[in-house]
Amino acid sequence: MRHPGALKAHRRRAVHWVPMIQALTPQPLPGATVQASRSPSDVAATVRVPTASRAYDIVIGRGLLVPGAFEGLPRSSQALVVSNPTVHALHGAALHAAVAAHHARVHTVLLPDGEQHKDMATLGRIFDQLLQHGCDRKTVLYALGGGVVGDMTGFAAACYMRGVPFVQVPTTLLAQVDSSVGGKTAVNHPLGKNMIGAFYQPERVVVSLDTLDTLPPRELSAGLAEVIKYGPIADMAFFEWLESHMEALRARDPAALVQAVRRSCEIKAEVVGVDERESGLRAILNFGHTFGHAIEAGQGYGAWLHGEAVGCGMVMAADLSARLGLADGELAARIRQLVARAGLPVAAPAMPMARWFELMAVDKKAADGAIRYVLLDGPGKAQMRGADRALVEAVIRQHSAAGA
Ligand SMILES: NC(=O)c1ccc[n+]([C@@H]2O[C@H](COP(=O)([O-])OP(=O)(O)OC[C@H]3O[C@@H](n4cnc5c(N)ncnc54)[C@H](O)[C@@H]3O)[C@@H](O)[C@H]2O)c1
Ligand SMILES: [Zn+2]
């Protein structure tokens, strides 16, 4: 659906990042011809993240919880592995063995598992451990887990003695393609998600893809939402590649996973390299997140997974883009189809209309009380802007389960 007249007026108010987006160099996607690593530990790809505060590598491969993947990282007398009981039982021993030579003593703190525990009280348990062991400002923190553990460990590292080094060891697909990269760290507040946090970059991100072997399918699908996100906002060739490799990804085909994680990390690295602290371009990474955060918070943290809410939020944001004439309806339909094929919900939960807007107004992108959305600006481009409430209401009605 296109409304060229309305578009002209809206464009005057819109923030545009087209030139910067075009600066994202599309990388060739060798697709199924690329071989995944065959040896037990093998770096298949390295992606450099060039932020102003620190440049660091994301190393991607299978079997990377071994000393070689941690070579060159800071050594210190003490270190703290932050994880949760679920992940630590599966992958803790491998990480401890991998970093043992770097530290005289490696402590462990296991946080309760779940988004509902991503708060100040749980964060305090990390500081308790660091202080009880007399850890100094050289102490290295290792985040072993998904986005919840990664975001909390990063924030703790930013705060403890005003900053200690930390290493991200993400074990969910979502964390490997998104949350472990770029230095956004935070905890939730009862009044808003990720509202208390800091920008703080890790020393390295070690993505050992074999950790995904133990990930529940629902969590894999949630991660695929953030993978899909990179296509419409920055790289339509990648979107097309995802359309032809979705089954392989859901089957955890090693070669397909390497490609998806590598390209996602490349796009994220380019974006945060240009705009580390989200003064402009970086906001495009929030495609689907205004609607998504409303679903997440409205249903209670943990009821909908972050990625599930983002998947549904992208369907809604794509529809809003189409209604504003910024993208065509066919692209919105393709996004909906790919989100569904990733095993994600495409119908939003029923919530009173006023509640949607109340929740969306808490979003960090809101400025002076006005809700802002990341919308498509043609295929492979995005922009952030407001939208008329009546149009947004129509989108919500269209996609709510109750259709109310
Ligand atoms: N910092 C950022 O830029 C950024 C970006 C996107 C999302 N996030 C945040 O990330 C969080 C979501 O992260 P998530 O989806 O990884 O959730 P999560 O950390 O809760 O992990 C999901 C579940 O999978 C389990 N798990 C993790 N790795 C496993 C493995 N290898 N095998 C078996 N089980 C495993 C966890 O214990 C948990 O129960 C949200 O809090 C969101 O706000 C942050
Ligand atoms: Zn997200």
PDB file of N, CA and C and ligand atoms in Angstrom, residues 84 86-87 90-91 113-115 118 145-149 151 171-172 174-175 178-181 183-185 188 193-194 211-212 214-216 219 222 226 268 282 289 293 296 306-307, ligand 1:
ATOM      1  N   ASN A  84      24.625 -19.299  34.538  1.00  0.00           N
ATOM      2  CA  ASN A  84      23.460 -19.750  35.309  1.00  0.00           C
ATOM      3  C   ASN A  84      23.554 -21.277  35.408  1.00  0.00           C
ATOM      4  N   THR A  86      21.797 -23.755  34.368  1.00  0.00           N
ATOM      5  CA  THR A  86      21.519 -24.499  33.134  1.00  0.00           C
ATOM      6  C   THR A  86      22.753 -24.542  32.233  1.00  0.00           C
ATOM      7  N   VAL A  87      23.299 -23.387  31.932  1.00  0.00           N
ATOM      8  CA  VAL A  87      24.396 -23.295  30.972  1.00  0.00           C
ATOM      9  C   VAL A  87      25.697 -23.809  31.590  1.00  0.00           C
ATOM     10  N   LEU A  90      26.230 -27.451  31.413  1.00  0.00           N
ATOM     11  CA  LEU A  90      26.510 -27.954  30.060  1.00  0.00           C
ATOM     12  C   LEU A  90      27.901 -27.555  29.554  1.00  0.00           C
ATOM     13  N   HIS A  91      28.286 -26.320  29.790  1.00  0.00           N
ATOM     14  CA  HIS A  91      29.487 -25.796  29.134  1.00  0.00           C
ATOM     15  C   HIS A  91      30.513 -25.186  30.082  1.00  0.00           C
ATOM     16  N   ASP A 113      18.249 -18.470  36.528  1.00  0.00           N
ATOM     17  CA  ASP A 113      17.997 -18.464  35.086  1.00  0.00           C
ATOM     18  C   ASP A 113      16.698 -17.719  34.777  1.00  0.00           C
ATOM     19  N   GLY A 114      16.732 -16.792  33.845  1.00  0.00           N
ATOM     20  CA  GLY A 114      15.484 -16.199  33.369  1.00  0.00           C
ATOM     21  C   GLY A 114      15.488 -14.683  33.350  1.00  0.00           C
ATOM     22  N   GLU A 115      14.764 -14.158  32.365  1.00  0.00           N
ATOM     23  CA  GLU A 115      14.648 -12.706  32.173  1.00  0.00           C
ATOM     24  C   GLU A 115      14.081 -12.016  33.428  1.00  0.00           C
ATOM     25  N   LYS A 118      16.689 -10.592  35.648  1.00  0.00           N
ATOM     26  CA  LYS A 118      17.664  -9.620  35.126  1.00  0.00           C
ATOM     27  C   LYS A 118      17.403  -8.275  35.808  1.00  0.00           C
ATOM     28  N   GLY A 145      26.731 -17.628  28.782  1.00  0.00           N
ATOM     29  CA  GLY A 145      25.292 -17.795  28.757  1.00  0.00           C
ATOM     30  C   GLY A 145      24.650 -17.001  27.637  1.00  0.00           C
ATOM     31  N   GLY A 146      23.346 -16.811  27.773  1.00  0.00           N
ATOM     32  CA  GLY A 146      22.598 -16.050  26.772  1.00  0.00           C
ATOM     33  C   GLY A 146      22.667 -14.560  27.055  1.00  0.00           C
ATOM     34  N   GLY A 147      21.726 -13.828  26.463  1.00  0.00           N
ATOM     35  CA  GLY A 147      21.727 -12.374  26.587  1.00  0.00           C
ATOM     36  C   GLY A 147      21.520 -11.891  28.007  1.00  0.00           C
ATOM     37  N   VAL A 148      20.794 -12.656  28.801  1.00  0.00           N
ATOM     38  CA  VAL A 148      20.539 -12.223  30.176  1.00  0.00           C
ATOM     39  C   VAL A 148      21.852 -12.211  30.962  1.00  0.00           C
ATOM     40  N   VAL A 149      22.586 -13.315  30.915  1.00  0.00           N
ATOM     41  CA  VAL A 149      23.877 -13.388  31.608  1.00  0.00           C
ATOM     42  C   VAL A 149      24.853 -12.367  30.999  1.00  0.00           C
ATOM     43  N   ASP A 151      24.282  -9.484  29.353  1.00  0.00           N
ATOM     44  CA  ASP A 151      23.950  -8.085  29.662  1.00  0.00           C
ATOM     45  C   ASP A 151      24.292  -7.754  31.114  1.00  0.00           C
ATOM     46  N   THR A 171      26.049 -18.247  24.437  1.00  0.00           N
ATOM     47  CA  THR A 171      25.649 -19.638  24.179  1.00  0.00           C
ATOM     48  C   THR A 171      24.243 -19.768  23.606  1.00  0.00           C
ATOM     49  N   THR A 172      23.554 -18.647  23.357  1.00  0.00           N
ATOM     50  CA  THR A 172      22.294 -18.724  22.602  1.00  0.00           C
ATOM     51  C   THR A 172      22.541 -18.074  21.245  1.00  0.00           C
ATOM     52  N   LEU A 174      20.660 -15.912  19.870  1.00  0.00           N
ATOM     53  CA  LEU A 174      20.381 -14.482  20.022  1.00  0.00           C
ATOM     54  C   LEU A 174      21.611 -13.742  20.556  1.00  0.00           C
ATOM     55  N   ALA A 175      22.253 -14.316  21.544  1.00  0.00           N
ATOM     56  CA  ALA A 175      23.424 -13.648  22.117  1.00  0.00           C
ATOM     57  C   ALA A 175      24.580 -13.643  21.125  1.00  0.00           C
ATOM     58  N   ASP A 178      23.747 -10.950  18.379  1.00  0.00           N
ATOM     59  CA  ASP A 178      23.256  -9.629  18.749  1.00  0.00           C
ATOM     60  C   ASP A 178      23.762  -9.153  20.108  1.00  0.00           C
ATOM     61  N   SER A 179      23.265  -9.742  21.201  1.00  0.00           N
ATOM     62  CA  SER A 179      23.467  -9.087  22.500  1.00  0.00           C
ATOM     63  C   SER A 179      24.924  -9.070  22.968  1.00  0.00           C
ATOM     64  N   SER A 180      25.751 -10.037  22.529  1.00  0.00           N
ATOM     65  CA  SER A 180      27.137 -10.057  23.013  1.00  0.00           C
ATOM     66  C   SER A 180      28.020  -9.063  22.256  1.00  0.00           C
ATOM     67  N   VAL A 181      27.492  -8.511  21.174  1.00  0.00           N
ATOM     68  CA  VAL A 181      28.277  -7.639  20.299  1.00  0.00           C
ATOM     69  C   VAL A 181      27.814  -6.191  20.443  1.00  0.00           C
ATOM     70  N   GLY A 183      28.435  -3.875  23.013  1.00  0.00           N
ATOM     71  CA  GLY A 183      28.662  -3.216  24.288  1.00  0.00           C
ATOM     72  C   GLY A 183      27.464  -2.610  24.984  1.00  0.00           C
ATOM     73  N   LYS A 184      26.246  -2.983  24.574  1.00  0.00           N
ATOM     74  CA  LYS A 184      25.097  -2.523  25.360  1.00  0.00           C
ATOM     75  C   LYS A 184      24.916  -3.487  26.519  1.00  0.00           C
ATOM     76  N   THR A 185      24.921  -2.955  27.727  1.00  0.00           N
ATOM     77  CA  THR A 185      24.753  -3.801  28.908  1.00  0.00           C
ATOM     78  C   THR A 185      23.658  -3.184  29.761  1.00  0.00           C
ATOM     79  N   ASN A 188      16.920  -4.840  33.890  1.00  0.00           N
ATOM     80  CA  ASN A 188      15.560  -4.299  33.803  1.00  0.00           C
ATOM     81  C   ASN A 188      15.166  -3.609  35.106  1.00  0.00           C
ATOM     82  N   LYS A 193      12.192  -2.045  30.542  1.00  0.00           N
ATOM     83  CA  LYS A 193      13.208  -3.043  30.200  1.00  0.00           C
ATOM     84  C   LYS A 193      14.540  -2.378  29.854  1.00  0.00           C
ATOM     85  N   ASN A 194      15.624  -2.961  30.331  1.00  0.00           N
ATOM     86  CA  ASN A 194      16.986  -2.482  30.037  1.00  0.00           C
ATOM     87  C   ASN A 194      17.168  -0.997  30.338  1.00  0.00           C
ATOM     88  N   THR A 211      27.899 -24.890  21.062  1.00  0.00           N
ATOM     89  CA  THR A 211      27.070 -24.706  22.261  1.00  0.00           C
ATOM     90  C   THR A 211      25.585 -24.687  21.888  1.00  0.00           C
ATOM     91  N   LEU A 212      25.298 -24.368  20.625  1.00  0.00           N
ATOM     92  CA  LEU A 212      23.888 -24.329  20.205  1.00  0.00           C
ATOM     93  C   LEU A 212      23.266 -25.728  20.127  1.00  0.00           C
ATOM     94  N   THR A 214      22.841 -27.753  22.346  1.00  0.00           N
ATOM     95  CA  THR A 214      22.006 -28.040  23.520  1.00  0.00           C
ATOM     96  C   THR A 214      20.866 -27.028  23.694  1.00  0.00           C
ATOM     97  N   LEU A 215      20.764 -26.087  22.779  1.00  0.00           N
ATOM     98  CA  LEU A 215      19.762 -25.017  22.931  1.00  0.00           C
ATOM     99  C   LEU A 215      18.359 -25.521  22.563  1.00  0.00           C
ATOM    100  N   PRO A 216      17.358 -25.284  23.419  1.00  0.00           N
ATOM    101  CA  PRO A 216      15.989 -25.707  23.070  1.00  0.00           C
ATOM    102  C   PRO A 216      15.520 -25.040  21.774  1.00  0.00           C
ATOM    103  N   GLU A 219      14.237 -21.477  21.801  1.00  0.00           N
ATOM    104  CA  GLU A 219      15.269 -20.450  21.946  1.00  0.00           C
ATOM    105  C   GLU A 219      16.009 -20.223  20.621  1.00  0.00           C
ATOM    106  N   ALA A 222      13.886 -17.984  18.617  1.00  0.00           N
ATOM    107  CA  ALA A 222      13.962 -16.607  19.129  1.00  0.00           C
ATOM    108  C   ALA A 222      15.215 -15.909  18.591  1.00  0.00           C
ATOM    109  N   GLU A 226      16.366 -12.193  15.523  1.00  0.00           N
ATOM    110  CA  GLU A 226      17.378 -11.128  15.430  1.00  0.00           C
ATOM    111  C   GLU A 226      18.239 -11.311  14.174  1.00  0.00           C
ATOM    112  N   LYS A 268      26.183  -5.979  12.363  1.00  0.00           N
ATOM    113  CA  LYS A 268      26.136  -5.290  13.665  1.00  0.00           C
ATOM    114  C   LYS A 268      27.443  -4.542  13.926  1.00  0.00           C
ATOM    115  N   ARG A 282      22.616   3.460  14.863  1.00  0.00           N
ATOM    116  CA  ARG A 282      22.470   2.217  15.627  1.00  0.00           C
ATOM    117  C   ARG A 282      21.015   1.890  15.942  1.00  0.00           C
ATOM    118  N   HIS A 289      11.374  -3.632  17.540  1.00  0.00           N
ATOM    119  CA  HIS A 289      11.504  -3.632  18.996  1.00  0.00           C
ATOM    120  C   HIS A 289      10.514  -2.723  19.717  1.00  0.00           C
ATOM    121  N   HIS A 293       8.872  -4.713  22.444  1.00  0.00           N
ATOM    122  CA  HIS A 293       9.016  -4.415  23.877  1.00  0.00           C
ATOM    123  C   HIS A 293       7.656  -4.286  24.546  1.00  0.00           C
ATOM    124  N   GLU A 296       6.510  -7.829  25.159  1.00  0.00           N
ATOM    125  CA  GLU A 296       7.294  -8.439  26.241  1.00  0.00           C
ATOM    126  C   GLU A 296       6.872  -7.924  27.617  1.00  0.00           C
ATOM    127  N   HIS A 306      12.187 -12.660  24.268  1.00  0.00           N
ATOM    128  CA  HIS A 306      12.537 -11.408  23.589  1.00  0.00           C
ATOM    129  C   HIS A 306      12.473 -11.582  22.064  1.00  0.00           C
ATOM    130  N   GLY A 307      13.085 -12.633  21.562  1.00  0.00           N
ATOM    131  CA  GLY A 307      13.116 -12.858  20.114  1.00  0.00           C
ATOM    132  C   GLY A 307      11.723 -13.103  19.533  1.00  0.00           C
TER     133      GLY A 307
HETATM  134  N1  LIG B   1      22.799  -6.028  24.725  1.00  0.00           N
HETATM  135  C1  LIG B   1      22.159  -6.048  23.590  1.00  0.00           C
HETATM  136  O1  LIG B   1      22.538  -5.397  22.619  1.00  0.00           O
HETATM  137  C2  LIG B   1      20.970  -6.956  23.463  1.00  0.00           C
HETATM  138  C3  LIG B   1      20.469  -7.271  22.205  1.00  0.00           C
HETATM  139  C4  LIG B   1      19.427  -8.172  22.111  1.00  0.00           C
HETATM  140  C5  LIG B   1      18.901  -8.744  23.273  1.00  0.00           C
HETATM  141  N2  LIG B   1      19.407  -8.403  24.483  1.00  0.00           N
HETATM  142  C6  LIG B   1      18.901  -9.020  25.709  1.00  0.00           C
HETATM  143  O2  LIG B   1      19.157 -10.416  25.653  1.00  0.00           O
HETATM  144  C7  LIG B   1      18.223 -11.076  26.490  1.00  0.00           C
HETATM  145  C8  LIG B   1      17.717 -12.308  25.800  1.00  0.00           C
HETATM  146  O3  LIG B   1      18.795 -13.170  25.577  1.00  0.00           O
HETATM  147  P1  LIG B   1      18.574 -14.729  25.263  1.00  0.00           P
HETATM  148  O4  LIG B   1      17.524 -14.863  24.252  1.00  0.00           O
HETATM  149  O5  LIG B   1      19.898 -15.294  25.012  1.00  0.00           O
HETATM  150  O6  LIG B   1      17.922 -15.278  26.614  1.00  0.00           O
HETATM  151  P2  LIG B   1      18.538 -16.010  27.919  1.00  0.00           P
HETATM  152  O7  LIG B   1      19.832 -15.464  28.284  1.00  0.00           O
HETATM  153  O8  LIG B   1      17.457 -15.988  28.946  1.00  0.00           O
HETATM  154  O9  LIG B   1      18.747 -17.509  27.425  1.00  0.00           O
HETATM  155  C9  LIG B   1      17.634 -18.259  27.025  1.00  0.00           C
HETATM  156  C10 LIG B   1      17.533 -19.596  27.764  1.00  0.00           C
HETATM  157  O10 LIG B   1      18.435 -20.518  27.165  1.00  0.00           O
HETATM  158  C11 LIG B   1      19.247 -21.113  28.159  1.00  0.00           C
HETATM  159  N3  LIG B   1      20.513 -21.405  27.493  1.00  0.00           N
HETATM  160  C12 LIG B   1      21.472 -20.529  27.135  1.00  0.00           C
HETATM  161  N4  LIG B   1      22.416 -21.141  26.422  1.00  0.00           N
HETATM  162  C13 LIG B   1      22.077 -22.436  26.343  1.00  0.00           C
HETATM  163  C14 LIG B   1      22.666 -23.569  25.733  1.00  0.00           C
HETATM  164  N5  LIG B   1      23.771 -23.461  24.994  1.00  0.00           N
HETATM  165  N6  LIG B   1      22.046 -24.759  25.889  1.00  0.00           N
HETATM  166  C15 LIG B   1      20.887 -24.865  26.586  1.00  0.00           C
HETATM  167  N7  LIG B   1      20.273 -23.823  27.161  1.00  0.00           N
HETATM  168  C16 LIG B   1      20.868 -22.626  27.039  1.00  0.00           C
HETATM  169  C17 LIG B   1      19.307 -20.097  29.245  1.00  0.00           C
HETATM  170  O11 LIG B   1      19.641 -20.685  30.491  1.00  0.00           O
HETATM  171  C18 LIG B   1      17.893 -19.538  29.223  1.00  0.00           C
HETATM  172  O12 LIG B   1      17.023 -20.368  29.947  1.00  0.00           O
HETATM  173  C19 LIG B   1      17.152 -10.071  26.827  1.00  0.00           C
HETATM  174  O13 LIG B   1      17.302  -9.673  28.155  1.00  0.00           O
HETATM  175  C20 LIG B   1      17.432  -8.902  25.897  1.00  0.00           C
HETATM  176  O14 LIG B   1      17.072  -7.661  26.449  1.00  0.00           O
HETATM  177  C21 LIG B   1      20.432  -7.532  24.596  1.00  0.00           C
END
